[in-house]
mmCIF file of C-alpha atoms in Angstrom:
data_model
loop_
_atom_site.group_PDB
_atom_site.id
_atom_site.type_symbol
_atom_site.label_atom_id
_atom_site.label_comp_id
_atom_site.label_asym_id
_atom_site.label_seq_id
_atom_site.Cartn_x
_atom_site.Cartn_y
_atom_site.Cartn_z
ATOM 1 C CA UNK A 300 -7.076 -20.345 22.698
ATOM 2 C CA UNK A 301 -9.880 -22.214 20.920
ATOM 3 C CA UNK A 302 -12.291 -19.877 21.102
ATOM 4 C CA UNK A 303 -9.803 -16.870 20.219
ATOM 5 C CA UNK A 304 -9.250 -19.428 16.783
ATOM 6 C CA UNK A 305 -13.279 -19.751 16.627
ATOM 7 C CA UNK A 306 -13.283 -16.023 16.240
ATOM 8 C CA UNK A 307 -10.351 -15.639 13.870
ATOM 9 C CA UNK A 308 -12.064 -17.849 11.258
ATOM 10 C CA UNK A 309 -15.340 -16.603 11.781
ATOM 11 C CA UNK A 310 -14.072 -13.155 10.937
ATOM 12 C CA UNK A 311 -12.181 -14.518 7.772
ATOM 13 C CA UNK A 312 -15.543 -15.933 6.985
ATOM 14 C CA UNK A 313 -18.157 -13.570 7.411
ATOM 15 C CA UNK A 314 -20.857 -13.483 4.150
ATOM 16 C CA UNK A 315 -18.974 -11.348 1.158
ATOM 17 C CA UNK A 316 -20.916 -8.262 0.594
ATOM 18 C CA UNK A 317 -23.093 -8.101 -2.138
ATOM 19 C CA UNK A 318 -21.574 -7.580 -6.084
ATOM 20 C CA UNK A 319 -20.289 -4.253 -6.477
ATOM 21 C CA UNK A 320 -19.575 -2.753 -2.697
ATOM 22 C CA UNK A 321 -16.327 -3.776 -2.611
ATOM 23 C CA UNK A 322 -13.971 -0.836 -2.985
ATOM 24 C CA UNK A 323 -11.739 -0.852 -6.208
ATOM 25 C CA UNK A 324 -8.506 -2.697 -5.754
ATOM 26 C CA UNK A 325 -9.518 -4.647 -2.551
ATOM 27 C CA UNK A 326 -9.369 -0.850 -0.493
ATOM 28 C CA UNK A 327 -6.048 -1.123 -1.526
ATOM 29 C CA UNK A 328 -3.856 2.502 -2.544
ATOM 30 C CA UNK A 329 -2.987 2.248 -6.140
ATOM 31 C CA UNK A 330 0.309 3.904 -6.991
ATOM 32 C CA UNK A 331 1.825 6.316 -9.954
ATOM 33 C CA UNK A 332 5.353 3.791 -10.506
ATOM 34 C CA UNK A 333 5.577 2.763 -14.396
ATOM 35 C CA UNK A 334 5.572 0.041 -15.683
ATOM 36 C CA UNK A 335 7.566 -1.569 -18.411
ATOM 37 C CA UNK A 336 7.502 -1.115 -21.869
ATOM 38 C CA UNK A 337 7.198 -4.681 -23.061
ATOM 39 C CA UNK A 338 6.881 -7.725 -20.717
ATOM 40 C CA UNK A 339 10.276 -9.571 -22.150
ATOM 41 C CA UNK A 340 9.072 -12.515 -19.594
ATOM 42 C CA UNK A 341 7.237 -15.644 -21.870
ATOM 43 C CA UNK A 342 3.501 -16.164 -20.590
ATOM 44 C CA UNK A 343 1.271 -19.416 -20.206
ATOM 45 C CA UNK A 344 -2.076 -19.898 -19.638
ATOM 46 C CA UNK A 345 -4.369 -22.512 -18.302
ATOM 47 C CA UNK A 346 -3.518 -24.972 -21.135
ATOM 48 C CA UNK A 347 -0.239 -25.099 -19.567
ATOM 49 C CA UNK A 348 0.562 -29.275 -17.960
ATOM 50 C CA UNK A 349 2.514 -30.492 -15.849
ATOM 51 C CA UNK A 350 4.894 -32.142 -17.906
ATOM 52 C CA UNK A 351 5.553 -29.096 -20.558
ATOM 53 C CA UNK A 352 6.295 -26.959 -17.313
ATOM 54 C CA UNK A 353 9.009 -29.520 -16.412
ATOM 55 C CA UNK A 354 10.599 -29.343 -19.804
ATOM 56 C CA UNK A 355 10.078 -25.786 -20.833
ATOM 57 C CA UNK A 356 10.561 -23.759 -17.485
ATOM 58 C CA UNK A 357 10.798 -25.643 -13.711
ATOM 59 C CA UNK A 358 15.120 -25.300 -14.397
ATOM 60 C CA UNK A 359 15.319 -23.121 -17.074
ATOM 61 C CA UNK A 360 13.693 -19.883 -17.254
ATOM 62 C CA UNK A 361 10.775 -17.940 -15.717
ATOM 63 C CA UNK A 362 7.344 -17.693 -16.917
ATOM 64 C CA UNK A 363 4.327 -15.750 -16.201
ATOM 65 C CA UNK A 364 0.968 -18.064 -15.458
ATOM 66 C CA UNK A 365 -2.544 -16.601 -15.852
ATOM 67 C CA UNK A 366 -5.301 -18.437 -14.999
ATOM 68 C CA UNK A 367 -3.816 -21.542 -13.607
ATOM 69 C CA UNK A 368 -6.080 -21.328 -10.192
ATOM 70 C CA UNK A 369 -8.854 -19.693 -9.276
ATOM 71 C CA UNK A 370 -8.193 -17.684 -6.219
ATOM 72 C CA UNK A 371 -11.790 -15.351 -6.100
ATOM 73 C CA UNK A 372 -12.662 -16.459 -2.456
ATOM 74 C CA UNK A 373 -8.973 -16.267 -1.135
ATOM 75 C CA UNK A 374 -9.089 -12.532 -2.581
ATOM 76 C CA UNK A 375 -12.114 -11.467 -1.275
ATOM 77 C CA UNK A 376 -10.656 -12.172 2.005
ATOM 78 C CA UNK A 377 -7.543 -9.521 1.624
ATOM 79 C CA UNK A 378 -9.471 -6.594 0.998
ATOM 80 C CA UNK A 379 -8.316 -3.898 3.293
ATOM 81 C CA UNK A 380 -11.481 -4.128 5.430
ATOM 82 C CA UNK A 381 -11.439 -7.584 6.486
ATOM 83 C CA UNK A 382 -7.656 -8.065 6.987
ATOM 84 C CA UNK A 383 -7.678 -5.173 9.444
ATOM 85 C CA UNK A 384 -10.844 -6.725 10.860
ATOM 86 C CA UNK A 385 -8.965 -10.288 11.141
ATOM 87 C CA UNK A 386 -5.424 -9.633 12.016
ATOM 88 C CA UNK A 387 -5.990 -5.592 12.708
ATOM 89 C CA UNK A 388 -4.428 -6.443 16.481
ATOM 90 C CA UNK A 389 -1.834 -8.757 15.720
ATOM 91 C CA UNK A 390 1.664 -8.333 15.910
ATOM 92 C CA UNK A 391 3.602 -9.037 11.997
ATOM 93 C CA UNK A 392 7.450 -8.924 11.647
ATOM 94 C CA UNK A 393 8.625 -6.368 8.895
ATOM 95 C CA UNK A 394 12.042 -6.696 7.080
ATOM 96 C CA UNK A 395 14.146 -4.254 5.831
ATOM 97 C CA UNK A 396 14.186 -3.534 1.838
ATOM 98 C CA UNK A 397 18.026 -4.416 1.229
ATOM 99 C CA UNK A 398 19.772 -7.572 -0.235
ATOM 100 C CA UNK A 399 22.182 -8.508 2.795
ATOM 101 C CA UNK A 400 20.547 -7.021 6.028
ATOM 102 C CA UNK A 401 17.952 -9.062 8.162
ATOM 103 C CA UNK A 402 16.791 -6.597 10.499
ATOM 104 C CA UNK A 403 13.539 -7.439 12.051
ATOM 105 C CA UNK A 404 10.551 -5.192 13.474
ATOM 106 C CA UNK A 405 7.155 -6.202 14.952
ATOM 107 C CA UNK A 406 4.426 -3.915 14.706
ATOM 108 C CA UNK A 407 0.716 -4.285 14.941
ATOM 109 C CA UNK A 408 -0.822 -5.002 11.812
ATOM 110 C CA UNK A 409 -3.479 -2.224 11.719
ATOM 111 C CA UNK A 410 -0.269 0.160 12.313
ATOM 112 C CA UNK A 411 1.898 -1.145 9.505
ATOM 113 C CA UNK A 412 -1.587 -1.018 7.476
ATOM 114 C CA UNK A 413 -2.473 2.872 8.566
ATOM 115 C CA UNK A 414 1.230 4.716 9.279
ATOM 116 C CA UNK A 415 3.629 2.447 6.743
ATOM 117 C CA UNK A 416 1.809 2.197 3.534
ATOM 118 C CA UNK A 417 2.931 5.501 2.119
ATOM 119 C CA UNK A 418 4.443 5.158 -1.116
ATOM 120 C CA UNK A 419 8.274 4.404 -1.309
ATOM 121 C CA UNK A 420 10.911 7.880 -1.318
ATOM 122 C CA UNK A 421 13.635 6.945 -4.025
ATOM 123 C CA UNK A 422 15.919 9.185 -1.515
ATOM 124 C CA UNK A 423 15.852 6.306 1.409
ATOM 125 C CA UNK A 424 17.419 3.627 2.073
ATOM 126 C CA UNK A 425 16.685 -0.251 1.693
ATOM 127 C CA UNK A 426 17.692 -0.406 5.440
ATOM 128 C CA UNK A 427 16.022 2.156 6.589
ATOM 129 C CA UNK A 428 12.938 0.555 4.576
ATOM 130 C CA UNK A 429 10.679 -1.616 6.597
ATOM 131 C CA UNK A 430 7.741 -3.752 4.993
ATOM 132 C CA UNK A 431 5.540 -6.767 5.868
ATOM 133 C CA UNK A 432 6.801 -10.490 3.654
ATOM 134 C CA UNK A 433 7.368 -13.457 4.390
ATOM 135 C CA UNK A 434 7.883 -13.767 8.546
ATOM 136 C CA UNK A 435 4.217 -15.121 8.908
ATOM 137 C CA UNK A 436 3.057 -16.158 11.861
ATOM 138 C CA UNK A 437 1.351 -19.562 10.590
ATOM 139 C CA UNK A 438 -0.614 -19.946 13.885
ATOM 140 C CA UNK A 439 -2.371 -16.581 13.221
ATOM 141 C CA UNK A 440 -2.132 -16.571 9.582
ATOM 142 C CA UNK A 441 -2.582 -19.954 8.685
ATOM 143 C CA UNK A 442 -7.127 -20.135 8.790
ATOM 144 C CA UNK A 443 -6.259 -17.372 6.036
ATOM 145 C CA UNK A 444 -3.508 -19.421 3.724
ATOM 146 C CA UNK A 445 -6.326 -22.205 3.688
ATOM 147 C CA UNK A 446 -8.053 -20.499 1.453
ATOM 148 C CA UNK A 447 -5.440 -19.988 -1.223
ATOM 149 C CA UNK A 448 -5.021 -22.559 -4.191
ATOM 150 C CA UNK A 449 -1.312 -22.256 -5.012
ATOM 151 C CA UNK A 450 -0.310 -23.122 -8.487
ATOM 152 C CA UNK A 451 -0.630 -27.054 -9.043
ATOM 153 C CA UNK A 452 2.912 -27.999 -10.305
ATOM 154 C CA UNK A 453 5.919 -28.717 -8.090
ATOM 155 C CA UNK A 454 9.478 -30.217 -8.548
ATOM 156 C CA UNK A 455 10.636 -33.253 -7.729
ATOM 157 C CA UNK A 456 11.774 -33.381 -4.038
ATOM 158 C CA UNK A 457 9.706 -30.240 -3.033
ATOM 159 C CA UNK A 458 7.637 -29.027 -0.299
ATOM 160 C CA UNK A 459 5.879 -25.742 -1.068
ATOM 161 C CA UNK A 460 6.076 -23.088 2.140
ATOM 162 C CA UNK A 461 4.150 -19.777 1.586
ATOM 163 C CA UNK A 462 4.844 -16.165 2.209
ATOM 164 C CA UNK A 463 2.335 -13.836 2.380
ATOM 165 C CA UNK A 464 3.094 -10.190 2.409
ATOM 166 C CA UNK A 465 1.617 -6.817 1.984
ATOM 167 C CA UNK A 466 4.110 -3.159 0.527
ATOM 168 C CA UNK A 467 3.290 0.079 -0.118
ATOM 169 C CA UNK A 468 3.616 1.885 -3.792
ATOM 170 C CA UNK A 469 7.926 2.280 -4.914
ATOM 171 C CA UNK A 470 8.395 -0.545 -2.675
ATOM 172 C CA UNK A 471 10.609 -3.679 -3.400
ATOM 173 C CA UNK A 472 13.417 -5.621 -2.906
ATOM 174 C CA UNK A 473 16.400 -5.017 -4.599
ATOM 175 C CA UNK A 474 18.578 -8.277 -6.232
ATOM 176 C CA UNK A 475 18.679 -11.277 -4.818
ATOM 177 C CA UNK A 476 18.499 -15.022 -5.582
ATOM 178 C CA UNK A 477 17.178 -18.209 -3.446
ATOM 179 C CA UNK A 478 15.634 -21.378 -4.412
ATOM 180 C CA UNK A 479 12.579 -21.785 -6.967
ATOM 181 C CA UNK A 480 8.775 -20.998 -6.426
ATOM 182 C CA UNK A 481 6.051 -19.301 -7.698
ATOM 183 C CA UNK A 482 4.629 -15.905 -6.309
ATOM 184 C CA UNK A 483 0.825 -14.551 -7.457
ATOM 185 C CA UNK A 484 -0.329 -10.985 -7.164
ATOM 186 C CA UNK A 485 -3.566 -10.886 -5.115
ATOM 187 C CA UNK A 486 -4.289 -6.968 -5.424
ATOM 188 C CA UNK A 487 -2.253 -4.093 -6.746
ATOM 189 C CA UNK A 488 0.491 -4.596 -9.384
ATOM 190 C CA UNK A 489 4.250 -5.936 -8.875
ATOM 191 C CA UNK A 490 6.945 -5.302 -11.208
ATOM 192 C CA UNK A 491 9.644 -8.364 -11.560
ATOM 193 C CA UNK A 492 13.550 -7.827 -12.976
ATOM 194 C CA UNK A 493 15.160 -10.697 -13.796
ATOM 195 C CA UNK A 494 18.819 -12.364 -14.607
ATOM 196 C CA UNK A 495 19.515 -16.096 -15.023
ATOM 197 C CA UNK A 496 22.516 -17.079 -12.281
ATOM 198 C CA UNK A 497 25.391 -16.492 -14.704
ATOM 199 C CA UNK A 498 24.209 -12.646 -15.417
ATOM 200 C CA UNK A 499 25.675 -11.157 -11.793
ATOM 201 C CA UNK A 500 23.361 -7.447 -12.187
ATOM 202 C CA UNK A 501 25.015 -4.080 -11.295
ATOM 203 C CA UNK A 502 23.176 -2.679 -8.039
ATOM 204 C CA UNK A 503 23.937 -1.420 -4.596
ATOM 205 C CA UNK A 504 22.851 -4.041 -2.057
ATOM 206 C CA UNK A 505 21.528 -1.246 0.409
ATOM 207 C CA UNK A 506 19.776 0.772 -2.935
ATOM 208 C CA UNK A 507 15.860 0.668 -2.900
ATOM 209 C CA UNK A 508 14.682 -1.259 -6.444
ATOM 210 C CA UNK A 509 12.962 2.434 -6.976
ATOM 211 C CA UNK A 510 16.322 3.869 -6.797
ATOM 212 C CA UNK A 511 17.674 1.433 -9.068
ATOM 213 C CA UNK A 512 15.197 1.504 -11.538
ATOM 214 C CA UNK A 513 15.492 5.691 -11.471
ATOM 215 C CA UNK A 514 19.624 5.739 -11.696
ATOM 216 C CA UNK A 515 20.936 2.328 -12.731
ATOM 217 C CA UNK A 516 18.581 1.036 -15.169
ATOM 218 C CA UNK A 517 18.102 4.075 -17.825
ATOM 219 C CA UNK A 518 21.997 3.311 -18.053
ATOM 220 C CA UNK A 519 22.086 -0.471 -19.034
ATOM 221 C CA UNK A 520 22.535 -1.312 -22.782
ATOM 222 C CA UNK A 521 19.120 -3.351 -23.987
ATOM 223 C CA UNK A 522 21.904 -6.329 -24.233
ATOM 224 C CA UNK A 523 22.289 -5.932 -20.179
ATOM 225 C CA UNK A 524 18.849 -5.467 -19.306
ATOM 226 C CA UNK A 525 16.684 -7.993 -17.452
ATOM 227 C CA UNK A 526 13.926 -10.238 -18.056
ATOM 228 C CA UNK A 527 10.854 -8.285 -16.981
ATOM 229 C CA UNK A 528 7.583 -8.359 -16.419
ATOM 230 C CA UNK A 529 4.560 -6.733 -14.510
ATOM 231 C CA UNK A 530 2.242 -9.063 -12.685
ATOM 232 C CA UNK A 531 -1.794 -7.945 -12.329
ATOM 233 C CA UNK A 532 -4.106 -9.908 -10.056
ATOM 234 C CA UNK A 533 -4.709 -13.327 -10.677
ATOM 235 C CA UNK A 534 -1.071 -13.469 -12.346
ATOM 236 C CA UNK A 535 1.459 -15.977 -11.389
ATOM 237 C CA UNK A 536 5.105 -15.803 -11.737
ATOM 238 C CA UNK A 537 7.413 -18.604 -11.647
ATOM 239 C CA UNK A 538 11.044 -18.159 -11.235
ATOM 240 C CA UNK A 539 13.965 -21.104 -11.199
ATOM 241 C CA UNK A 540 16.619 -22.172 -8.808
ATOM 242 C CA UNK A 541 19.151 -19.307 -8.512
ATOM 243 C CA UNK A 542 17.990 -16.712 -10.547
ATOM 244 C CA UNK A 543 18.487 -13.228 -9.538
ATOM 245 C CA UNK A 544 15.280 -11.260 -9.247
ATOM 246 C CA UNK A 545 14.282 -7.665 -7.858
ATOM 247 C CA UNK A 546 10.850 -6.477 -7.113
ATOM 248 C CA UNK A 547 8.873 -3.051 -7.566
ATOM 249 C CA UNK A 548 5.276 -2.696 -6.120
ATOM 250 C CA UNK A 549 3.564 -0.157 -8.579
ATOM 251 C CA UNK A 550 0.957 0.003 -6.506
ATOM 252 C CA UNK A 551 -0.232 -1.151 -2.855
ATOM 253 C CA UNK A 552 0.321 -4.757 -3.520
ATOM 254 C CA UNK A 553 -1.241 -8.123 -1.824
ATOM 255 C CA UNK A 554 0.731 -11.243 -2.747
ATOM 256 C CA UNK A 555 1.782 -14.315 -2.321
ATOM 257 C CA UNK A 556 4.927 -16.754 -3.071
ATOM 258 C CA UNK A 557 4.846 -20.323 -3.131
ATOM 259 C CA UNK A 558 8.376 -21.519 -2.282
ATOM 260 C CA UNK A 559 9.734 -24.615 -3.017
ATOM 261 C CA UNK A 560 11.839 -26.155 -0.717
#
């Protein structure tokens, strides 16, 4: 066991290649999904303290954080290369894409990474839908999370708990609400749709967000449409207690959510 651990974090490790070999994106697909016309979300920047995220946003409203942490060694370890060289062999737990289902699937990393990465079809279902969030298995996963510098604000009473997670273009999941946290794009780019918790949105719990955003949303009056916003790497978003939110990974996306619990 110890020396199975020696090896994981010697492989998360390994010298970073010199400036400019990386491949673009991390190795990562990029995808064709659009995205909005005008990020309605408000944005912050590293100026932003403690105490005016307390007032302004922690039970209020979402924001968008740029800059906040710097999270250049955490990404050049979720390139496409050394993940599969890390965790290649391991076993992850996929979900299904749909708001009320909770059917589970374990595959082998490198085969969720090479066979189920193809970009979402607008035709299938959220349970038919299976991609890799949240289920991680902290043992395996956790010489990785060390590396990550999660966003330095938290409210009172919390624990953060992370979820790490890896989709393929179109993918998403469609509305749902929980507690509050904080989730950062690492590659890729990831489209958020937002209502506060007295705006109930119209959608099918078992429709893919792709779906929803093809035949639901080109019907809503701008008065009914949601807070949105698309998140690049290094971007942070932070979303309140309750609020309903649906996601849309424009292109193969790495990310991370900060939950707080």
């Amino acid at each position: 066991m110890a020396a199975a651990r020696l090896a994981l974090v010697l492989a998360l490790c390994w010298a970073r290649p010199a400036a400019g070999s990386d491949a673009p994106g991390g190795g990562w697909p990029a995808g064709a999904v659009p995205e909005e016309e005008r990020c309605t979300v408000e944005r912050a920047d590293a100026s932003l303290t403690a105490s005016v995220f307390l007032r302004r946003f922690a039970f209020s409203r979402p924001v968008v954080i740029r800059g906040l942490t710097d999270n250049a060694a955490f990404r050049a370890l979720c390139t496409r290369d050394k993940l599969l060289a890390a965790f290649g062999a391991h076993a992850v737990r996929l979900s299904t894409a749909n708001t009320y289902s909770y059917r589970k699937v374990d595959v082998p990393f490198q085969q969720y990474v090479e066979e189920q990465l193809q970009p979402q079809d607008p035709a299938r279902l959220g349970s038919d839908t299976l991609y890799f969030f949240g289920d991680n298995n902290f043992t395996e996963w956790g010489p990785l999370f060390q590396h990550y510098v999660p966003p330095p604000f938290r409210l009172p009473g919390t624990s953060a708990a992370y979820s790490f997670g890896i989709a393929g273009p179109g993918s998403g999941v469609p509305f749902h609400w929980h507690g509050p946290g904080f989730s950062e794009v690492i590659f890729g780019r990831k489209r958020w749709f937002l209502y506060p918790p007295d705006h109930t949105p119209h959608f099918h719990p078992n429709e893919t967000t792709l779906a929803w955003l093809q035949h639901t949303y080109p019907r809503l009056p701008p008065a009914q449409r949601p807070l949105e916003c698309t998140l690049r790497p290094g971007e942070a978003l932070y979303f309140p207690e309750r609020w309903w939110h649906a996601t849309l990974n424009l292109d193969t996306s790495v990310f991370i959510s900060t939950f707080l619990g």
